[in-house]
PDB file of C-alpha atoms in Angstrom:
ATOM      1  CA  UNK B   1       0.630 -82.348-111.268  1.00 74.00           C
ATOM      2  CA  UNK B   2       3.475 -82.738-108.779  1.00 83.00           C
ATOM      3  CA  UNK B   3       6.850 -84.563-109.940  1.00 89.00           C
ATOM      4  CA  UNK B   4       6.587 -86.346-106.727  1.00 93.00           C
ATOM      5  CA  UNK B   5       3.832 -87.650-105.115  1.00 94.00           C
ATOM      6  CA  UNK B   6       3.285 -89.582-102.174  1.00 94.00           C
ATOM      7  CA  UNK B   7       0.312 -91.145 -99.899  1.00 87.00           C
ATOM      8  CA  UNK B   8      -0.841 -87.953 -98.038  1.00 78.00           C
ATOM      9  CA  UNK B   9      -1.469 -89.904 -94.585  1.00 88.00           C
ATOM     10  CA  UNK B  10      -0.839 -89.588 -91.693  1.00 94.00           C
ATOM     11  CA  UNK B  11      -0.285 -93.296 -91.029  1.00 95.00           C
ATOM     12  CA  UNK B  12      -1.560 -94.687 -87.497  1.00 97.00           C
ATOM     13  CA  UNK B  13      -0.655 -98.209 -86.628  1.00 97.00           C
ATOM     14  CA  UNK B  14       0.417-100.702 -83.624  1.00 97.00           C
ATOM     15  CA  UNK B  15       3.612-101.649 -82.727  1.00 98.00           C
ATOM     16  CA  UNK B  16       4.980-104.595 -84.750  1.00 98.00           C
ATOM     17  CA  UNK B  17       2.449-103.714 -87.864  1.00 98.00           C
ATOM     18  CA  UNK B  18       3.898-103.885 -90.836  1.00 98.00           C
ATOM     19  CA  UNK B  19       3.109-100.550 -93.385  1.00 97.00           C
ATOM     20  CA  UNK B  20       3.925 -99.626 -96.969  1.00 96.00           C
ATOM     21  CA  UNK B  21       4.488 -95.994 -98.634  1.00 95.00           C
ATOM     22  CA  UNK B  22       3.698 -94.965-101.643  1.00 94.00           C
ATOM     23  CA  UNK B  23       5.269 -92.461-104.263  1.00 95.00           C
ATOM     24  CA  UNK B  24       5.119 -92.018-107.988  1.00 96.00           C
ATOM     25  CA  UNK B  25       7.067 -89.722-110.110  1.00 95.00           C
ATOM     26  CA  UNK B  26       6.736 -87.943-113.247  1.00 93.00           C
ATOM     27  CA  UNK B  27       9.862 -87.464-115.292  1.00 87.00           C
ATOM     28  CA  UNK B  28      10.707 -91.019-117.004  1.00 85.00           C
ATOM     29  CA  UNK B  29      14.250 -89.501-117.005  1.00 84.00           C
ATOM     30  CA  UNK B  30      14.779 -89.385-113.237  1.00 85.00           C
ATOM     31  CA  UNK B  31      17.855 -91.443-112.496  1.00 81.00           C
ATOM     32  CA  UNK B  32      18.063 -92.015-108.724  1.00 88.00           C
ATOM     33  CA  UNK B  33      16.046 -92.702-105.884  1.00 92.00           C
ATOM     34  CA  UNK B  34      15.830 -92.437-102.457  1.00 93.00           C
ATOM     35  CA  UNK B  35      13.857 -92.732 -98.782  1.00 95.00           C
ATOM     36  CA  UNK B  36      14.793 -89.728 -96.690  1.00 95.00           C
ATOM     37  CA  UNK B  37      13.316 -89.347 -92.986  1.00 96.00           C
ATOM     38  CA  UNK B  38      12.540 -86.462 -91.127  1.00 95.00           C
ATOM     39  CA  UNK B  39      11.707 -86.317 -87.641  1.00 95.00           C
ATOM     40  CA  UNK B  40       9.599 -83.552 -85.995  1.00 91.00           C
ATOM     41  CA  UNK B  41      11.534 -80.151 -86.534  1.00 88.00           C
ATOM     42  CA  UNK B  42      14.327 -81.890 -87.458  1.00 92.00           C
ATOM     43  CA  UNK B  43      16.310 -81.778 -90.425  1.00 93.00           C
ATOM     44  CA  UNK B  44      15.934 -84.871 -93.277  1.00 94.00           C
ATOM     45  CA  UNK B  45      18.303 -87.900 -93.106  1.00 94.00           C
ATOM     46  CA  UNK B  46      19.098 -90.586 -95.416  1.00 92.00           C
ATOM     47  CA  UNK B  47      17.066 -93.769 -94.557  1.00 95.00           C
ATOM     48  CA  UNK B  48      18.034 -95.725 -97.932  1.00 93.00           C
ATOM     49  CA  UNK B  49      18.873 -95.484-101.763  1.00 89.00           C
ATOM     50  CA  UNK B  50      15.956 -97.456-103.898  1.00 90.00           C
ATOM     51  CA  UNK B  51      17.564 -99.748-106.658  1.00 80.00           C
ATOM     52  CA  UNK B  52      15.980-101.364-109.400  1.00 81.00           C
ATOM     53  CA  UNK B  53      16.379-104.312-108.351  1.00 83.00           C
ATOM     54  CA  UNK B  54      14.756-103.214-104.956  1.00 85.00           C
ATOM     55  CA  UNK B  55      16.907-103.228-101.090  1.00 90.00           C
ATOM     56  CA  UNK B  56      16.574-104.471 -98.104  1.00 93.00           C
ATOM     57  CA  UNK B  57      18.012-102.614 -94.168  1.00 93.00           C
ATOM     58  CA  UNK B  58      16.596-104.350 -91.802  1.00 96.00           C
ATOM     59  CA  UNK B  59      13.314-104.203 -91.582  1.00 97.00           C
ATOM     60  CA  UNK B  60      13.109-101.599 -94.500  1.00 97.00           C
ATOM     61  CA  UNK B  61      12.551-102.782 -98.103  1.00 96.00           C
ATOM     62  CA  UNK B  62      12.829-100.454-101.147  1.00 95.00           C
ATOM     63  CA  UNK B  63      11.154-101.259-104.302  1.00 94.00           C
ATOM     64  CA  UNK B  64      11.518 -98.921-108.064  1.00 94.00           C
ATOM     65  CA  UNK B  65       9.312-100.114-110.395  1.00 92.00           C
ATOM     66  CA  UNK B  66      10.884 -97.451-113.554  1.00 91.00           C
ATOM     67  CA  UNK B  67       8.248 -98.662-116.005  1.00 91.00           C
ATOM     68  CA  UNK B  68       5.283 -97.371-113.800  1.00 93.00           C
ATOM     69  CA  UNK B  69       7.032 -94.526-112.243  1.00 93.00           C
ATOM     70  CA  UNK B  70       6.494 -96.169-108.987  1.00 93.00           C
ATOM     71  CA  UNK B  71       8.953 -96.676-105.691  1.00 95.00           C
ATOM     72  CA  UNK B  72       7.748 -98.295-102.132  1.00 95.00           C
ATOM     73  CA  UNK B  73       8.695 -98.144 -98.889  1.00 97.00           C
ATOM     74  CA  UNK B  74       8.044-101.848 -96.443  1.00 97.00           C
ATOM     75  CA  UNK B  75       8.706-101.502 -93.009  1.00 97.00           C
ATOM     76  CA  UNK B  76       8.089-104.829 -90.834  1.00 98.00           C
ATOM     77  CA  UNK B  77       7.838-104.658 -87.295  1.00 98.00           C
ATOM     78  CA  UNK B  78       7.003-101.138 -86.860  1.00 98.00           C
ATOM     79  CA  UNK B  79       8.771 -99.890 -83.870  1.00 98.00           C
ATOM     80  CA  UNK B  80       7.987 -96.558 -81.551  1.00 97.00           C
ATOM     81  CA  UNK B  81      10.904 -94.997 -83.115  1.00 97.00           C
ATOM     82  CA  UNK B  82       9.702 -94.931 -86.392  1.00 98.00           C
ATOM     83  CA  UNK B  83       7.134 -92.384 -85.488  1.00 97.00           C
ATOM     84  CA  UNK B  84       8.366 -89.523 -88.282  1.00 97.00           C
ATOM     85  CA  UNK B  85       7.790 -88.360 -91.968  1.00 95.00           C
ATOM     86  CA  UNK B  86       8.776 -90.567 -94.745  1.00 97.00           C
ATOM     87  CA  UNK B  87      10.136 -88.318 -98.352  1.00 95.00           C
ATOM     88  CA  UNK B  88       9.930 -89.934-101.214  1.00 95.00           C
ATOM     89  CA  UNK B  89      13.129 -88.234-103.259  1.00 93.00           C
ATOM     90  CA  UNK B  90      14.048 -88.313-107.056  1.00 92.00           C
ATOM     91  CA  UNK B  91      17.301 -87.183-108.481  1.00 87.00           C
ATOM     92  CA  UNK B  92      16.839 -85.950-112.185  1.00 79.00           C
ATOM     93  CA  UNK B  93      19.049 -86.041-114.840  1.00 65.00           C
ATOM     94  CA  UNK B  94      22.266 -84.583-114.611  1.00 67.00           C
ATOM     95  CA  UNK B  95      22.562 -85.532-111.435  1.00 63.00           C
ATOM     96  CA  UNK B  96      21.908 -82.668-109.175  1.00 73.00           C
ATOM     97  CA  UNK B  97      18.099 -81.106-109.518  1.00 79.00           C
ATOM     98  CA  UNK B  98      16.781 -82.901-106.348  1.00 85.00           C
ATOM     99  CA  UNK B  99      12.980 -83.639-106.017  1.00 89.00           C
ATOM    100  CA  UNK B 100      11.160 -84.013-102.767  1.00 92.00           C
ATOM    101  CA  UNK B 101       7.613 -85.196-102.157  1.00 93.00           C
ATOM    102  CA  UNK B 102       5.438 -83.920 -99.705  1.00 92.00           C
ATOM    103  CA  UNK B 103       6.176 -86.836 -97.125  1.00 93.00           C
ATOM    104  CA  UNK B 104       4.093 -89.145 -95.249  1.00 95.00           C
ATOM    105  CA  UNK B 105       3.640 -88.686 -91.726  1.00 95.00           C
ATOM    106  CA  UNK B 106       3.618 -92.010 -89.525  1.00 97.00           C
ATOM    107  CA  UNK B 107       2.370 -92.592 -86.398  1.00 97.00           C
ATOM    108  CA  UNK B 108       3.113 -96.015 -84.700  1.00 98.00           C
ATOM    109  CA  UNK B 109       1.072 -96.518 -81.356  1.00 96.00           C
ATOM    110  CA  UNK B 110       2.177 -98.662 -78.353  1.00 94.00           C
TER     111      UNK B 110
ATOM    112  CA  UNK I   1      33.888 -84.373 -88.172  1.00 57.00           C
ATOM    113  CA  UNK I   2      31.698 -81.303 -88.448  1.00 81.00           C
ATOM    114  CA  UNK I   3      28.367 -81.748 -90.096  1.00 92.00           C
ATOM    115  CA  UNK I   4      26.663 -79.038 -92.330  1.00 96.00           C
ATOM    116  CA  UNK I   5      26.098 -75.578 -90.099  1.00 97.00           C
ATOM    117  CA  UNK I   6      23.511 -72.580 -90.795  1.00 98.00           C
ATOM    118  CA  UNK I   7      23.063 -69.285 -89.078  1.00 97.00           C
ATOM    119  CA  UNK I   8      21.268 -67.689 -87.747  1.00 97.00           C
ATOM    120  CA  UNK I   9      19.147 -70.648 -86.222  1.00 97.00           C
ATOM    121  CA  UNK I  10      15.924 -68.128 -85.962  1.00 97.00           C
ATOM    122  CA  UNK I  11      15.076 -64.934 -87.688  1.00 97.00           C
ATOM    123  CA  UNK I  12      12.824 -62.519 -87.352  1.00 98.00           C
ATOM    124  CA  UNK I  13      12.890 -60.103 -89.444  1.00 97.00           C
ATOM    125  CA  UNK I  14       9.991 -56.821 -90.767  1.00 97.00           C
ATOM    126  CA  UNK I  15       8.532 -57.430 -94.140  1.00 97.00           C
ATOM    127  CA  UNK I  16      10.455 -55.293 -96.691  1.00 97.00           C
ATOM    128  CA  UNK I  17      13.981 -55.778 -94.978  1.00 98.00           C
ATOM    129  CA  UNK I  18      16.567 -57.832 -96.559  1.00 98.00           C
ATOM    130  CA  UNK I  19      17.958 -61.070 -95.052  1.00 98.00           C
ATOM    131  CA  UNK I  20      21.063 -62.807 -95.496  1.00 98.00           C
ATOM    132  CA  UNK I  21      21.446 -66.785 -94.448  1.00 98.00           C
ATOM    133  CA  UNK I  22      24.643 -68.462 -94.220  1.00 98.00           C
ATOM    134  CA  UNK I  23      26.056 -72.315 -94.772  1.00 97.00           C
ATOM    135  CA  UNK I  24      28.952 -74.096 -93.936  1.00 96.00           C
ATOM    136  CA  UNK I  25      29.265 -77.161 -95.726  1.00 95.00           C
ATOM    137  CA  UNK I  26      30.831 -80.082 -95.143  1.00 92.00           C
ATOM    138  CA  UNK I  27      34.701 -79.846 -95.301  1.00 90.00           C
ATOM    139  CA  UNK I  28      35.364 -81.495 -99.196  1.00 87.00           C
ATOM    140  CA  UNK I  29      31.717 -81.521-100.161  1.00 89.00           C
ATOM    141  CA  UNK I  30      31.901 -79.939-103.665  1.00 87.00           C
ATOM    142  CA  UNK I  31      27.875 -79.586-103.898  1.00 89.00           C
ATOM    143  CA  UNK I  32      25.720 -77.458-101.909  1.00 93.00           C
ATOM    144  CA  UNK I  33      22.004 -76.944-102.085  1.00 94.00           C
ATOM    145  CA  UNK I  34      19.705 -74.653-100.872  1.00 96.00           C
ATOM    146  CA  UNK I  35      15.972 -75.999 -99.789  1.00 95.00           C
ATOM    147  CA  UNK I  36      12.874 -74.388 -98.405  1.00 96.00           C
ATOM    148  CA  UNK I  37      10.186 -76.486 -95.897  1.00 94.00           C
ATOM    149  CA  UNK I  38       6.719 -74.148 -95.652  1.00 91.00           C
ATOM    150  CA  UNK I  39       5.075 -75.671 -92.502  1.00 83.00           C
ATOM    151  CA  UNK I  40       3.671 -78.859 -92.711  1.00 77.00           C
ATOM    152  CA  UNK I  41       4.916 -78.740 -96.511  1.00 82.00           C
ATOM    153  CA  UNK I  42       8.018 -80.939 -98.018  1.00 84.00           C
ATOM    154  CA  UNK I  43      11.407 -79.633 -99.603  1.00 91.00           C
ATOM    155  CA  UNK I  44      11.092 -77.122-102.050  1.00 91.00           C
ATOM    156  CA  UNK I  45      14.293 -76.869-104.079  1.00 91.00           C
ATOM    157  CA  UNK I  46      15.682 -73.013-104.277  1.00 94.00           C
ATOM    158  CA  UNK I  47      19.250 -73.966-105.912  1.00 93.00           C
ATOM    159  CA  UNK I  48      22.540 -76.182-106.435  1.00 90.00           C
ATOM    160  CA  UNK I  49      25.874 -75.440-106.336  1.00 92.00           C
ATOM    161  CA  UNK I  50      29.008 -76.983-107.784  1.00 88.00           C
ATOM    162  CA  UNK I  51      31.980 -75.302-106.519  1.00 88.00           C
ATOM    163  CA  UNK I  52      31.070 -71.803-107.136  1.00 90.00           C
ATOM    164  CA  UNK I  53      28.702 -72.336-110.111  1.00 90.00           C
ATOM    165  CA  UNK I  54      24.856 -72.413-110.161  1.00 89.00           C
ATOM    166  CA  UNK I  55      24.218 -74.536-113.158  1.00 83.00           C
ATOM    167  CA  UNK I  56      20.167 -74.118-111.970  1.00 80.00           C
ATOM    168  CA  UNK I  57      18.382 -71.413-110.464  1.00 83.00           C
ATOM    169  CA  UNK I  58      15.232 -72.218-112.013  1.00 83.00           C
ATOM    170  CA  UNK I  59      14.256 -73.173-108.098  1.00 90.00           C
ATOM    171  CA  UNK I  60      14.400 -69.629-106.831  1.00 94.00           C
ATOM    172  CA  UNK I  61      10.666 -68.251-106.509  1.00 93.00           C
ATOM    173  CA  UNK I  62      11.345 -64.715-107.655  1.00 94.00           C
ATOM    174  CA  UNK I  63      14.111 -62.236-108.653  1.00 95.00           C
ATOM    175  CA  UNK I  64      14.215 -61.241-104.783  1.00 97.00           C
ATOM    176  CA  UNK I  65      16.067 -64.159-104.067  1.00 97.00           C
ATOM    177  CA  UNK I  66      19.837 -64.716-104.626  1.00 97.00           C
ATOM    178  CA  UNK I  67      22.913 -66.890-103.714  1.00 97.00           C
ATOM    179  CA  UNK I  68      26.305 -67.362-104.103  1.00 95.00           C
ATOM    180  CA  UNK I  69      29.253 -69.588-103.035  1.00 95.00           C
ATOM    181  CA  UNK I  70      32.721 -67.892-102.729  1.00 88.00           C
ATOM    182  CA  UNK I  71      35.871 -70.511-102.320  1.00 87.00           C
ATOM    183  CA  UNK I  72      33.928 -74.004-102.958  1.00 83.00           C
ATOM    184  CA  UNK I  73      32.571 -73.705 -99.572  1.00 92.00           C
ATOM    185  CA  UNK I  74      30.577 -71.339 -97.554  1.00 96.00           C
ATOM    186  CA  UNK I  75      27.070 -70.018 -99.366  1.00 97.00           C
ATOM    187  CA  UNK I  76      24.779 -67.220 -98.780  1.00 97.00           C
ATOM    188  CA  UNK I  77      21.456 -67.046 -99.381  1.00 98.00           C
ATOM    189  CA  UNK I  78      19.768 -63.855 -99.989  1.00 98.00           C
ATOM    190  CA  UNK I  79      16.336 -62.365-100.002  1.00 98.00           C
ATOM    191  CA  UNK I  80      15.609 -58.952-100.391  1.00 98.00           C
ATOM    192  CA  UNK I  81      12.735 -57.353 -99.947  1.00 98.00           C
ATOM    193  CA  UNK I  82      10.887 -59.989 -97.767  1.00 98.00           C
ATOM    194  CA  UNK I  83       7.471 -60.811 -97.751  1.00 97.00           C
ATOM    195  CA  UNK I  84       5.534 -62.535 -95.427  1.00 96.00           C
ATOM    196  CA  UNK I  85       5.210 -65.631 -97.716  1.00 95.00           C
ATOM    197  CA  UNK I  86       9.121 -66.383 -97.384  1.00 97.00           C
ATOM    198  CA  UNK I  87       8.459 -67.420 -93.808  1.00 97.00           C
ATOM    199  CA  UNK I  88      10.158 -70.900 -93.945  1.00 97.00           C
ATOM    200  CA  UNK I  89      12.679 -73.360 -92.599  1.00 97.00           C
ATOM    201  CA  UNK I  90      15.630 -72.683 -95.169  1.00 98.00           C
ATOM    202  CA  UNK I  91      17.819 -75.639 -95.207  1.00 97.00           C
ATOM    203  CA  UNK I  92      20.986 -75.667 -96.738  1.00 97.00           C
ATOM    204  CA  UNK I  93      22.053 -79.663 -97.735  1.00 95.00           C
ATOM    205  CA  UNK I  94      25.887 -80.824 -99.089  1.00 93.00           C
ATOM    206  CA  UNK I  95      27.189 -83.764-100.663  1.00 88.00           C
ATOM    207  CA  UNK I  96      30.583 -85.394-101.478  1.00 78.00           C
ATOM    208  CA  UNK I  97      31.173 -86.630-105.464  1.00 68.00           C
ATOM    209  CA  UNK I  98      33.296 -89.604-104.204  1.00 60.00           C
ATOM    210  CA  UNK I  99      31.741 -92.400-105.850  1.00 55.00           C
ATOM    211  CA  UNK I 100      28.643 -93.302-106.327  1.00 55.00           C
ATOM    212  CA  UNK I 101      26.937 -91.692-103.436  1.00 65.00           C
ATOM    213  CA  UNK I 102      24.315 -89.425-103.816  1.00 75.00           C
ATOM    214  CA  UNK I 103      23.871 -88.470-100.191  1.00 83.00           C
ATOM    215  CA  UNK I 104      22.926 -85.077 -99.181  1.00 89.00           C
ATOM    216  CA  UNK I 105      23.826 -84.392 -95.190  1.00 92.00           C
ATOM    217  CA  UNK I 106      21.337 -81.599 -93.926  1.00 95.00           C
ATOM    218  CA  UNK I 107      22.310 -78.487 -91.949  1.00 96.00           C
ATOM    219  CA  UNK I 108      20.064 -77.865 -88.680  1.00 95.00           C
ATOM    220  CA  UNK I 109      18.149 -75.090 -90.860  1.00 97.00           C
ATOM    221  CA  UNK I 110      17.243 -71.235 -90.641  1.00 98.00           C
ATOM    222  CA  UNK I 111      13.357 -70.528 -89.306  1.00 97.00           C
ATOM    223  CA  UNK I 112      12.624 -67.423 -90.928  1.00 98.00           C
ATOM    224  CA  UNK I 113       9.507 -65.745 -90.186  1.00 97.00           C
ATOM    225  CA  UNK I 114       8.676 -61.811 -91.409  1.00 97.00           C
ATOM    226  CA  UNK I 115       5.996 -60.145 -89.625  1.00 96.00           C
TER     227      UNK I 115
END
């Protein structure tokens, strides 16, 4: 089983659709999390740090749920521009082994 | 300021020749880690740095693969040997200790592919 794993996809939807990712991990001791995006052949980029008690950018919304293992990714209002992968990333103890999952691909249609 | 830098961009290199990729952190950024992206595939982690130490190389996929960090900053990334399964983006990622921030900033990558 992976450490990290997310909704394989891809994702297709309209502008102005809302969509949610997926991603569980596996070590209970995993301290931080976070939503990095990477666009085609491009390197990843932070999109946002997931706290506990779960964060809103925008039109982004970051949930943890540490008793299930579980953190989600809302976006509202899907735009062109959000067209990219979505990585679900864990930060294990100690602070520096650094997790990524697979990513989600997402497609958002005019 | 400057941003993370790699080189070469693109390699090409014969299977059974060495390679050597280079990164230039961030100018401060104490940590430095080394990824691999197979195509169509997310990050595999190959190894962290802080300063010059490796407290982790449990991420490197055989003994062909090495790396070091001289000075706190620039790091190499060695294979020897290579095979035609080490074709890869190799992406080298730093990050600051200030605070709370766990931030990695990404270099543009190396696309390695042995023939």
């Amino acid at each position: 089983r992976k450490e990290v794993e997310q909704d394989p996809g891809p994702f297709n939807v309209p502008e102005g659709a809302t969509v949610a990712f997926n991603c569980t991990y596996s070590n209970s001791a995993s301290q931080s999390f976070f939503w990095y995006r990477q666009d085609c052949r491009k390197e990843p980029k932070l999109l946002m740090s997931v706290y506990s008690s779960g964060n809103e950018d925008g039109r982004f919304t970051a949930q943890l749920n540490r008793a299930s293992q579980y953190i989600s990714l809302l976006i509202r209002d899907s735009k062109l521009s959000d067209s990219a992968t979505y990585l679900c990333v864990v930060l294990n103890t100690g602070g520096f082994k650094t997790i990524f999952g697979a990513g989600t691909r997402l497609f958002v249609k005019a | 300021g400057a941003g993370v830098s790699q080189s070469p961009s693109n390699k090409v290199t014969e299977k059974g020749k060495d390679v050597e990729l280079r990164c230039d952190p961030i100018s401060g950024h104490t940590a430095l880690y080394w990824y691999r992206q197979s195509l169509g595939q997310g990050l595999e982690f190959l190894i962290y740095f802080q300063g010059n130490s490796a407290p982790d190389k449990s991420g490197l996929p055989s003994d062909r693969f090495s790396a070091e960090r001289t000075g706190g900053s620039v790091s190499t990334l060695t294979i020897q040997r290579t095979q035609q399964e080490d074709s890869a983006v190799y992406l080298c990622a730093s990050r600051g200790l200030a605070g709370y921030s766990y931030e990695q900033y990404f270099g543009p990558g190396t696309r390695l592919t042995v023939t």
